[in-house]
Each structure stands twice: as C-alpha cells, then as structure tokens.
C-alpha cells in the first residue's frame, strides 16, 4: 500500500530565508506525487505535481520540488520565503488504479519577521 | 467557474442526530471522494466513487455512508454521529484519466 511520510511536524523560518520541506513516499510503481498547501482556515490548493519526465518541477508561488527515485523523496523548496507562506503543507501520492490520494501528516510552516 | 462546493461549511450537532453534508461539482468529473482531516493525521479517505452508482470504502469508512445517484453530487451521510467524528471534511473530484484532485472548501463538523 502506498504511504507518505513528512518527517517535520513544524518548521520555523525567517522571512527571506530559504525553505525545504521533506517528503518520503512508499509506493511500488512509478508514483504520481503532489504538494498541497492549506492556509489557515482555507481549503487545499495544489502547489505542484510530478507524474514523469523532468525530476525538478516548478509550481505556483515560487515553489519547486525535486523527485529522487533512489531516495524515495519529493522535497519541496522555496528560495526566499514570504510571510504569506505561513501555512500547512501536505505531500501526497495517488494510486492510479484507485484514484486515491494518500497524504502525509503535514508540516506547519511559521514565518518570523 | 469550475468548482467543488460543500454545504454546510460549519455544523454543530448532537450525538445521534442524523446529518448530511452535500458535495457538488460542475466539471463533469467521474471520480469523487470524501476525506477527513485531523491534526497530526493529515487527510484520510472515507469513501470514493468511480462513477454513478459505483462507490467503495476508503481508509476510514466506519460510521459514514455515501450515495452517488447523479454524476455531479456525492453526499456524505452520518446516520448516528458521534464525538469522534468531529473533524474537518473535504470533498474532492477528478476526471477520468486525470489524477489532480479538486477540493471543496471544507465542512467543519462538531459533534457534542
């Protein structure tokens, strides 16, 4: 069965500093991977996705993620964080057969001035 | 505008009082799903539907029912809600052959 692990529950970063959120997945075949963001009191917004091809994918809001098959990882990065990036971030993997999204537990990002 | 809508957005109810949370999508998507979000657990799938009259259990189906009589609607039914069903619920949809799911705004349910 597929699963996703986000090792960091909470990260605090200074505004303007870089951010990296870790995601490890467990899946037998080629995974379809996603990063979603949930701002306080809001729904889920898709940041980026990886299905195949170039392992470095660009998303919205200046985010990017790198797929590393050898490490079973799909880490999210942003070079310079803005205060509006304070949110909870979820990594997810989908099962092509069942159209089921399996989510990690999430990482909460706090941005300090 | 392409969207998934849920109603109500907020609901406070008492143990045992049947309730229904509605979900509707206007994208003609075949696949719809319900998730619940709890702190430290992320989102977990409750039920999903591949098409009209085709539904199946997700990871945490106990205490929930669903139906899919029309392609656009996928209501979540709690026949006898209990306090452990207090949670934030999301409906999602996706089209055949696609894997990106579109989420509704969420329904915050409190059962006392």
PDB file of C-alpha atoms in Angstrom:
ATOM      1  CA  UNK A   1       0.000   0.000   0.000  1.00  0.00           C
ATOM      2  CA  UNK A   2       1.171   3.499  -0.704  1.00  0.00           C
ATOM      3  CA  UNK A   3       2.129   5.841   2.109  1.00  0.00           C
ATOM      4  CA  UNK A   4       3.732   9.221   2.631  1.00  0.00           C
ATOM      5  CA  UNK A   5       5.913  10.427   5.484  1.00  0.00           C
ATOM      6  CA  UNK A   6       6.614  14.044   6.300  1.00  0.00           C
ATOM      7  CA  UNK A   7       9.315  13.906   8.989  1.00  0.00           C
ATOM      8  CA  UNK A   8       8.980  17.518  10.123  1.00  0.00           C
ATOM      9  CA  UNK A   9       5.834  18.435  12.020  1.00  0.00           C
ATOM     10  CA  UNK A  10       6.701  22.095  12.396  1.00  0.00           C
ATOM     11  CA  UNK A  11       9.306  24.366  10.796  1.00  0.00           C
ATOM     12  CA  UNK A  12      10.027  27.985  11.655  1.00  0.00           C
ATOM     13  CA  UNK A  13      11.837  30.091   9.101  1.00  0.00           C
ATOM     14  CA  UNK A  14      12.735  33.770   8.852  1.00  0.00           C
ATOM     15  CA  UNK A  15      11.194  35.863   6.128  1.00  0.00           C
ATOM     16  CA  UNK A  16      13.532  35.930   3.151  1.00  0.00           C
ATOM     17  CA  UNK A  17      15.269  32.702   4.118  1.00  0.00           C
ATOM     18  CA  UNK A  18      15.076  29.501   2.116  1.00  0.00           C
ATOM     19  CA  UNK A  19      12.666  26.709   2.940  1.00  0.00           C
ATOM     20  CA  UNK A  20      12.824  22.969   2.355  1.00  0.00           C
ATOM     21  CA  UNK A  21      10.091  20.548   3.366  1.00  0.00           C
ATOM     22  CA  UNK A  22      10.805  16.849   3.305  1.00  0.00           C
ATOM     23  CA  UNK A  23       8.588  14.132   1.904  1.00  0.00           C
ATOM     24  CA  UNK A  24       9.265  10.414   1.611  1.00  0.00           C
ATOM     25  CA  UNK A  25       6.905   8.036  -0.121  1.00  0.00           C
ATOM     26  CA  UNK A  26       6.379   4.331  -0.283  1.00  0.00           C
ATOM     27  CA  UNK A  27       4.895   3.033  -3.492  1.00  0.00           C
ATOM     28  CA  UNK A  28       5.637   0.007  -5.646  1.00  0.00           C
ATOM     29  CA  UNK A  29       5.364   1.556  -9.075  1.00  0.00           C
ATOM     30  CA  UNK A  30       6.128   4.978 -10.503  1.00  0.00           C
ATOM     31  CA  UNK A  31       4.436   7.379  -8.127  1.00  0.00           C
ATOM     32  CA  UNK A  32       2.279  10.322  -9.001  1.00  0.00           C
ATOM     33  CA  UNK A  33       3.184  12.950  -6.393  1.00  0.00           C
ATOM     34  CA  UNK A  34       1.673  16.205  -5.239  1.00  0.00           C
ATOM     35  CA  UNK A  35       2.265  19.046  -2.840  1.00  0.00           C
ATOM     36  CA  UNK A  36      -0.745  20.905  -1.464  1.00  0.00           C
ATOM     37  CA  UNK A  37      -0.862  23.989   0.751  1.00  0.00           C
ATOM     38  CA  UNK A  38      -3.553  24.860   3.266  1.00  0.00           C
ATOM     39  CA  UNK A  39      -3.575  28.401   4.596  1.00  0.00           C
ATOM     40  CA  UNK A  40      -5.263  28.970   7.966  1.00  0.00           C
ATOM     41  CA  UNK A  41      -8.988  28.396   7.674  1.00  0.00           C
ATOM     42  CA  UNK A  42      -8.752  27.621   3.983  1.00  0.00           C
ATOM     43  CA  UNK A  43      -9.106  24.611   1.734  1.00  0.00           C
ATOM     44  CA  UNK A  44      -6.375  22.789  -0.122  1.00  0.00           C
ATOM     45  CA  UNK A  45      -4.540  24.361  -3.018  1.00  0.00           C
ATOM     46  CA  UNK A  46      -2.335  22.399  -5.375  1.00  0.00           C
ATOM     47  CA  UNK A  47       1.227  23.759  -5.466  1.00  0.00           C
ATOM     48  CA  UNK A  48       2.756  21.333  -7.935  1.00  0.00           C
ATOM     49  CA  UNK A  49       2.688  17.770  -9.192  1.00  0.00           C
ATOM     50  CA  UNK A  50       5.027  15.166 -10.601  1.00  0.00           C
ATOM     51  CA  UNK A  51       3.936  12.421 -12.964  1.00  0.00           C
ATOM     52  CA  UNK A  52       7.009  11.738 -15.095  1.00  0.00           C
ATOM     53  CA  UNK A  53       9.817  13.439 -17.016  1.00  0.00           C
ATOM     54  CA  UNK A  54      11.985  16.176 -15.577  1.00  0.00           C
ATOM     55  CA  UNK A  55      12.558  15.420 -11.915  1.00  0.00           C
ATOM     56  CA  UNK A  56      12.628  19.099 -10.945  1.00  0.00           C
ATOM     57  CA  UNK A  57       9.136  20.519 -11.170  1.00  0.00           C
ATOM     58  CA  UNK A  58       8.070  24.109 -10.832  1.00  0.00           C
ATOM     59  CA  UNK A  59       4.871  25.126  -9.130  1.00  0.00           C
ATOM     60  CA  UNK A  60       2.934  28.186  -8.160  1.00  0.00           C
ATOM     61  CA  UNK A  61       4.011  30.848  -5.678  1.00  0.00           C
ATOM     62  CA  UNK A  62       7.708  30.274  -6.447  1.00  0.00           C
ATOM     63  CA  UNK A  63       7.817  26.701  -5.137  1.00  0.00           C
ATOM     64  CA  UNK A  64       9.668  23.818  -6.719  1.00  0.00           C
ATOM     65  CA  UNK A  65      10.109  20.156  -5.851  1.00  0.00           C
ATOM     66  CA  UNK A  66      12.620  17.514  -6.805  1.00  0.00           C
ATOM     67  CA  UNK A  67      11.759  13.863  -7.310  1.00  0.00           C
ATOM     68  CA  UNK A  68      14.536  11.458  -6.317  1.00  0.00           C
ATOM     69  CA  UNK A  69      13.631   7.870  -7.005  1.00  0.00           C
ATOM     70  CA  UNK A  70      16.760   6.490  -5.303  1.00  0.00           C
ATOM     71  CA  UNK A  71      15.781   8.205  -2.063  1.00  0.00           C
ATOM     72  CA  UNK A  72      12.001   7.820  -2.460  1.00  0.00           C
ATOM     73  CA  UNK A  73      11.749  11.532  -1.818  1.00  0.00           C
ATOM     74  CA  UNK A  74       9.875  14.502  -3.213  1.00  0.00           C
ATOM     75  CA  UNK A  75      11.107  17.517  -1.254  1.00  0.00           C
ATOM     76  CA  UNK A  76       9.573  20.950  -1.630  1.00  0.00           C
ATOM     77  CA  UNK A  77      11.715  24.086  -1.749  1.00  0.00           C
ATOM     78  CA  UNK A  78      11.403  27.824  -1.959  1.00  0.00           C
ATOM     79  CA  UNK A  79      14.446  30.100  -2.225  1.00  0.00           C
ATOM     80  CA  UNK A  80      13.001  33.058  -0.322  1.00  0.00           C
ATOM     81  CA  UNK A  81      10.021  32.757   1.978  1.00  0.00           C
ATOM     82  CA  UNK A  82       7.349  35.440   2.321  1.00  0.00           C
ATOM     83  CA  UNK A  83       5.155  35.945   5.376  1.00  0.00           C
ATOM     84  CA  UNK A  84       2.185  34.735   3.316  1.00  0.00           C
ATOM     85  CA  UNK A  85       3.824  31.307   3.009  1.00  0.00           C
ATOM     86  CA  UNK A  86       2.888  30.551   6.605  1.00  0.00           C
ATOM     87  CA  UNK A  87       0.591  27.563   6.201  1.00  0.00           C
ATOM     88  CA  UNK A  88       0.359  23.810   6.456  1.00  0.00           C
ATOM     89  CA  UNK A  89       1.882  21.799   3.637  1.00  0.00           C
ATOM     90  CA  UNK A  90       0.877  18.319   2.611  1.00  0.00           C
ATOM     91  CA  UNK A  91       2.671  15.844   0.406  1.00  0.00           C
ATOM     92  CA  UNK A  92       0.504  13.213  -1.289  1.00  0.00           C
ATOM     93  CA  UNK A  93       0.787  10.215  -3.591  1.00  0.00           C
ATOM     94  CA  UNK A  94      -2.018   8.915  -5.777  1.00  0.00           C
ATOM     95  CA  UNK A  95      -2.832   5.397  -6.755  1.00  0.00           C
ATOM     96  CA  UNK A  96      -3.584   5.343 -10.496  1.00  0.00           C
ATOM     97  CA  UNK A  97      -5.806   2.313 -10.084  1.00  0.00           C
ATOM     98  CA  UNK A  98      -7.973   3.621  -7.281  1.00  0.00           C
ATOM     99  CA  UNK A  99      -7.676   7.358  -7.763  1.00  0.00           C
ATOM    100  CA  UNK A 100      -6.921   7.502  -4.073  1.00  0.00           C
ATOM    101  CA  UNK A 101      -4.764  10.228  -2.581  1.00  0.00           C
ATOM    102  CA  UNK A 102      -2.672   9.232   0.414  1.00  0.00           C
ATOM    103  CA  UNK A 103      -1.480  12.226   2.388  1.00  0.00           C
ATOM    104  CA  UNK A 104       1.364  12.789   4.771  1.00  0.00           C
ATOM    105  CA  UNK A 105       0.576  14.180   8.214  1.00  0.00           C
ATOM    106  CA  UNK A 106       1.548  17.667   7.114  1.00  0.00           C
ATOM    107  CA  UNK A 107       4.226  20.212   8.012  1.00  0.00           C
ATOM    108  CA  UNK A 108       3.256  23.520   9.566  1.00  0.00           C
ATOM    109  CA  UNK A 109       5.430  26.427   8.485  1.00  0.00           C
ATOM    110  CA  UNK A 110       5.753  29.514  10.653  1.00  0.00           C
ATOM    111  CA  UNK A 111       7.407  32.591   9.172  1.00  0.00           C
ATOM    112  CA  UNK A 112       9.012  35.053  11.567  1.00  0.00           C
ATOM    113  CA  UNK A 113       9.755  38.640  10.668  1.00  0.00           C
TER     114      UNK A 113
ATOM    115  CA  UNK B   1     -16.177  28.766 -12.748  1.00  0.00           C
ATOM    116  CA  UNK B   2     -15.009  25.186 -12.223  1.00  0.00           C
ATOM    117  CA  UNK B   3     -15.504  24.294  -8.594  1.00  0.00           C
ATOM    118  CA  UNK B   4     -16.457  21.836  -5.908  1.00  0.00           C
ATOM    119  CA  UNK B   5     -18.996  23.115  -3.418  1.00  0.00           C
ATOM    120  CA  UNK B   6     -19.871  21.773   0.001  1.00  0.00           C
ATOM    121  CA  UNK B   7     -22.708  22.593   2.356  1.00  0.00           C
ATOM    122  CA  UNK B   8     -22.877  23.437   5.120  1.00  0.00           C
ATOM    123  CA  UNK B   9     -19.460  24.956   5.796  1.00  0.00           C
ATOM    124  CA  UNK B  10     -19.907  24.726   9.540  1.00  0.00           C
ATOM    125  CA  UNK B  11     -22.145  22.413  11.526  1.00  0.00           C
ATOM    126  CA  UNK B  12     -22.584  21.784  15.228  1.00  0.00           C
ATOM    127  CA  UNK B  13     -24.811  18.875  16.130  1.00  0.00           C
ATOM    128  CA  UNK B  14     -25.507  16.413  18.913  1.00  0.00           C
ATOM    129  CA  UNK B  15     -24.702  12.742  19.190  1.00  0.00           C
ATOM    130  CA  UNK B  16     -27.087  10.532  17.266  1.00  0.00           C
ATOM    131  CA  UNK B  17     -28.786  13.166  15.146  1.00  0.00           C
ATOM    132  CA  UNK B  18     -28.555  12.152  11.504  1.00  0.00           C
ATOM    133  CA  UNK B  19     -26.938  14.652   9.174  1.00  0.00           C
ATOM    134  CA  UNK B  20     -25.935  15.004   5.549  1.00  0.00           C
ATOM    135  CA  UNK B  21     -23.113  17.046   4.085  1.00  0.00           C
ATOM    136  CA  UNK B  22     -23.636  17.793   0.421  1.00  0.00           C
ATOM    137  CA  UNK B  23     -20.961  17.929  -2.254  1.00  0.00           C
ATOM    138  CA  UNK B  24     -21.409  19.049  -5.824  1.00  0.00           C
ATOM    139  CA  UNK B  25     -19.000  19.561  -8.737  1.00  0.00           C
ATOM    140  CA  UNK B  26     -19.600  21.287 -12.060  1.00  0.00           C
ATOM    141  CA  UNK B  27     -16.703  19.778 -14.019  1.00  0.00           C
ATOM    142  CA  UNK B  28     -18.417  16.588 -15.154  1.00  0.00           C
ATOM    143  CA  UNK B  29     -15.852  14.559 -13.219  1.00  0.00           C
ATOM    144  CA  UNK B  30     -16.313  10.824 -12.906  1.00  0.00           C
ATOM    145  CA  UNK B  31     -14.407  10.390  -9.689  1.00  0.00           C
ATOM    146  CA  UNK B  32     -15.404  11.899  -6.332  1.00  0.00           C
ATOM    147  CA  UNK B  33     -14.113  11.324  -2.841  1.00  0.00           C
ATOM    148  CA  UNK B  34     -14.555  12.313   0.792  1.00  0.00           C
ATOM    149  CA  UNK B  35     -11.684  12.936   3.193  1.00  0.00           C
ATOM    150  CA  UNK B  36     -11.481  13.883   6.829  1.00  0.00           C
ATOM    151  CA  UNK B  37      -8.664  15.966   8.247  1.00  0.00           C
ATOM    152  CA  UNK B  38      -7.492  15.574  11.824  1.00  0.00           C
ATOM    153  CA  UNK B  39      -4.458  17.205  13.488  1.00  0.00           C
ATOM    154  CA  UNK B  40      -1.326  15.126  13.114  1.00  0.00           C
ATOM    155  CA  UNK B  41      -3.009  12.655  10.781  1.00  0.00           C
ATOM    156  CA  UNK B  42      -3.292  14.628   7.563  1.00  0.00           C
ATOM    157  CA  UNK B  43      -6.229  13.766   5.333  1.00  0.00           C
ATOM    158  CA  UNK B  44      -7.660  10.288   5.234  1.00  0.00           C
ATOM    159  CA  UNK B  45     -10.037   8.960   2.628  1.00  0.00           C
ATOM    160  CA  UNK B  46     -13.502   7.976   3.865  1.00  0.00           C
ATOM    161  CA  UNK B  47     -15.277   6.848   0.681  1.00  0.00           C
ATOM    162  CA  UNK B  48     -14.828   7.294  -3.015  1.00  0.00           C
ATOM    163  CA  UNK B  49     -16.931   6.880  -6.137  1.00  0.00           C
ATOM    164  CA  UNK B  50     -15.686   5.999  -9.602  1.00  0.00           C
ATOM    165  CA  UNK B  51     -18.970   6.936 -11.254  1.00  0.00           C
ATOM    166  CA  UNK B  52     -22.730   6.990 -10.771  1.00  0.00           C
ATOM    167  CA  UNK B  53     -23.886   4.131  -8.547  1.00  0.00           C
ATOM    168  CA  UNK B  54     -20.267   2.977  -8.023  1.00  0.00           C
ATOM    169  CA  UNK B  55     -18.881   3.625  -4.538  1.00  0.00           C
ATOM    170  CA  UNK B  56     -16.256   1.985  -2.352  1.00  0.00           C
ATOM    171  CA  UNK B  57     -14.692   2.308   1.077  1.00  0.00           C
ATOM    172  CA  UNK B  58     -11.582   4.282   1.741  1.00  0.00           C
ATOM    173  CA  UNK B  59      -9.368   4.037   4.800  1.00  0.00           C
ATOM    174  CA  UNK B  60     -11.820   5.203   7.469  1.00  0.00           C
ATOM    175  CA  UNK B  61     -15.401   4.378   6.358  1.00  0.00           C
ATOM    176  CA  UNK B  62     -16.879   3.355   9.715  1.00  0.00           C
ATOM    177  CA  UNK B  63     -19.851   5.487  10.716  1.00  0.00           C
ATOM    178  CA  UNK B  64     -20.325   7.017   7.275  1.00  0.00           C
ATOM    179  CA  UNK B  65     -22.481   6.362   4.230  1.00  0.00           C
ATOM    180  CA  UNK B  66     -22.417   7.832   0.752  1.00  0.00           C
ATOM    181  CA  UNK B  67     -24.510   7.702  -2.376  1.00  0.00           C
ATOM    182  CA  UNK B  68     -23.913   8.656  -5.999  1.00  0.00           C
ATOM    183  CA  UNK B  69     -27.217   8.939  -7.808  1.00  0.00           C
ATOM    184  CA  UNK B  70     -26.097  11.773 -10.057  1.00  0.00           C
ATOM    185  CA  UNK B  71     -22.698  12.424 -11.523  1.00  0.00           C
ATOM    186  CA  UNK B  72     -22.357  15.889 -10.019  1.00  0.00           C
ATOM    187  CA  UNK B  73     -23.419  15.075  -6.431  1.00  0.00           C
ATOM    188  CA  UNK B  74     -21.801  12.936  -3.750  1.00  0.00           C
ATOM    189  CA  UNK B  75     -23.379  13.465  -0.318  1.00  0.00           C
ATOM    190  CA  UNK B  76     -21.796  12.208   2.902  1.00  0.00           C
ATOM    191  CA  UNK B  77     -24.270  10.821   5.427  1.00  0.00           C
ATOM    192  CA  UNK B  78     -23.705  10.332   9.128  1.00  0.00           C
ATOM    193  CA  UNK B  79     -26.591   8.198  10.341  1.00  0.00           C
ATOM    194  CA  UNK B  80     -25.722   8.476  14.037  1.00  0.00           C
ATOM    195  CA  UNK B  81     -22.884  10.951  14.562  1.00  0.00           C
ATOM    196  CA  UNK B  82     -20.533  10.510  17.497  1.00  0.00           C
ATOM    197  CA  UNK B  83     -17.998  12.921  19.037  1.00  0.00           C
ATOM    198  CA  UNK B  84     -15.100  11.080  17.370  1.00  0.00           C
ATOM    199  CA  UNK B  85     -16.489  12.243  14.032  1.00  0.00           C
ATOM    200  CA  UNK B  86     -15.755  15.829  14.955  1.00  0.00           C
ATOM    201  CA  UNK B  87     -13.415  16.811  12.148  1.00  0.00           C
ATOM    202  CA  UNK B  88     -12.843  18.887   9.032  1.00  0.00           C
ATOM    203  CA  UNK B  89     -14.294  17.205   5.950  1.00  0.00           C
ATOM    204  CA  UNK B  90     -13.275  17.714   2.353  1.00  0.00           C
ATOM    205  CA  UNK B  91     -14.929  16.579  -0.840  1.00  0.00           C
ATOM    206  CA  UNK B  92     -12.791  16.200  -3.968  1.00  0.00           C
ATOM    207  CA  UNK B  93     -13.273  15.319  -7.608  1.00  0.00           C
ATOM    208  CA  UNK B  94     -11.160  14.395 -10.616  1.00  0.00           C
ATOM    209  CA  UNK B  95     -11.774  13.431 -14.206  1.00  0.00           C
ATOM    210  CA  UNK B  96     -11.257  10.093 -15.919  1.00  0.00           C
ATOM    211  CA  UNK B  97      -7.568   9.575 -16.668  1.00  0.00           C
ATOM    212  CA  UNK B  98      -6.528  12.589 -14.606  1.00  0.00           C
ATOM    213  CA  UNK B  99      -5.023  12.434 -11.143  1.00  0.00           C
ATOM    214  CA  UNK B 100      -5.151  16.001  -9.924  1.00  0.00           C
ATOM    215  CA  UNK B 101      -7.986  16.292  -7.449  1.00  0.00           C
ATOM    216  CA  UNK B 102     -10.000  19.451  -6.965  1.00  0.00           C
ATOM    217  CA  UNK B 103     -11.051  20.079  -3.394  1.00  0.00           C
ATOM    218  CA  UNK B 104     -14.082  21.767  -1.940  1.00  0.00           C
ATOM    219  CA  UNK B 105     -13.731  24.450   0.752  1.00  0.00           C
ATOM    220  CA  UNK B 106     -14.294  22.047   3.630  1.00  0.00           C
ATOM    221  CA  UNK B 107     -17.001  21.447   6.236  1.00  0.00           C
ATOM    222  CA  UNK B 108     -16.125  21.795   9.875  1.00  0.00           C
ATOM    223  CA  UNK B 109     -18.284  19.413  11.877  1.00  0.00           C
ATOM    224  CA  UNK B 110     -18.561  19.386  15.665  1.00  0.00           C
ATOM    225  CA  UNK B 111     -20.496  16.608  17.381  1.00  0.00           C
ATOM    226  CA  UNK B 112     -21.258  17.163  21.067  1.00  0.00           C
TER     227      UNK B 112
END
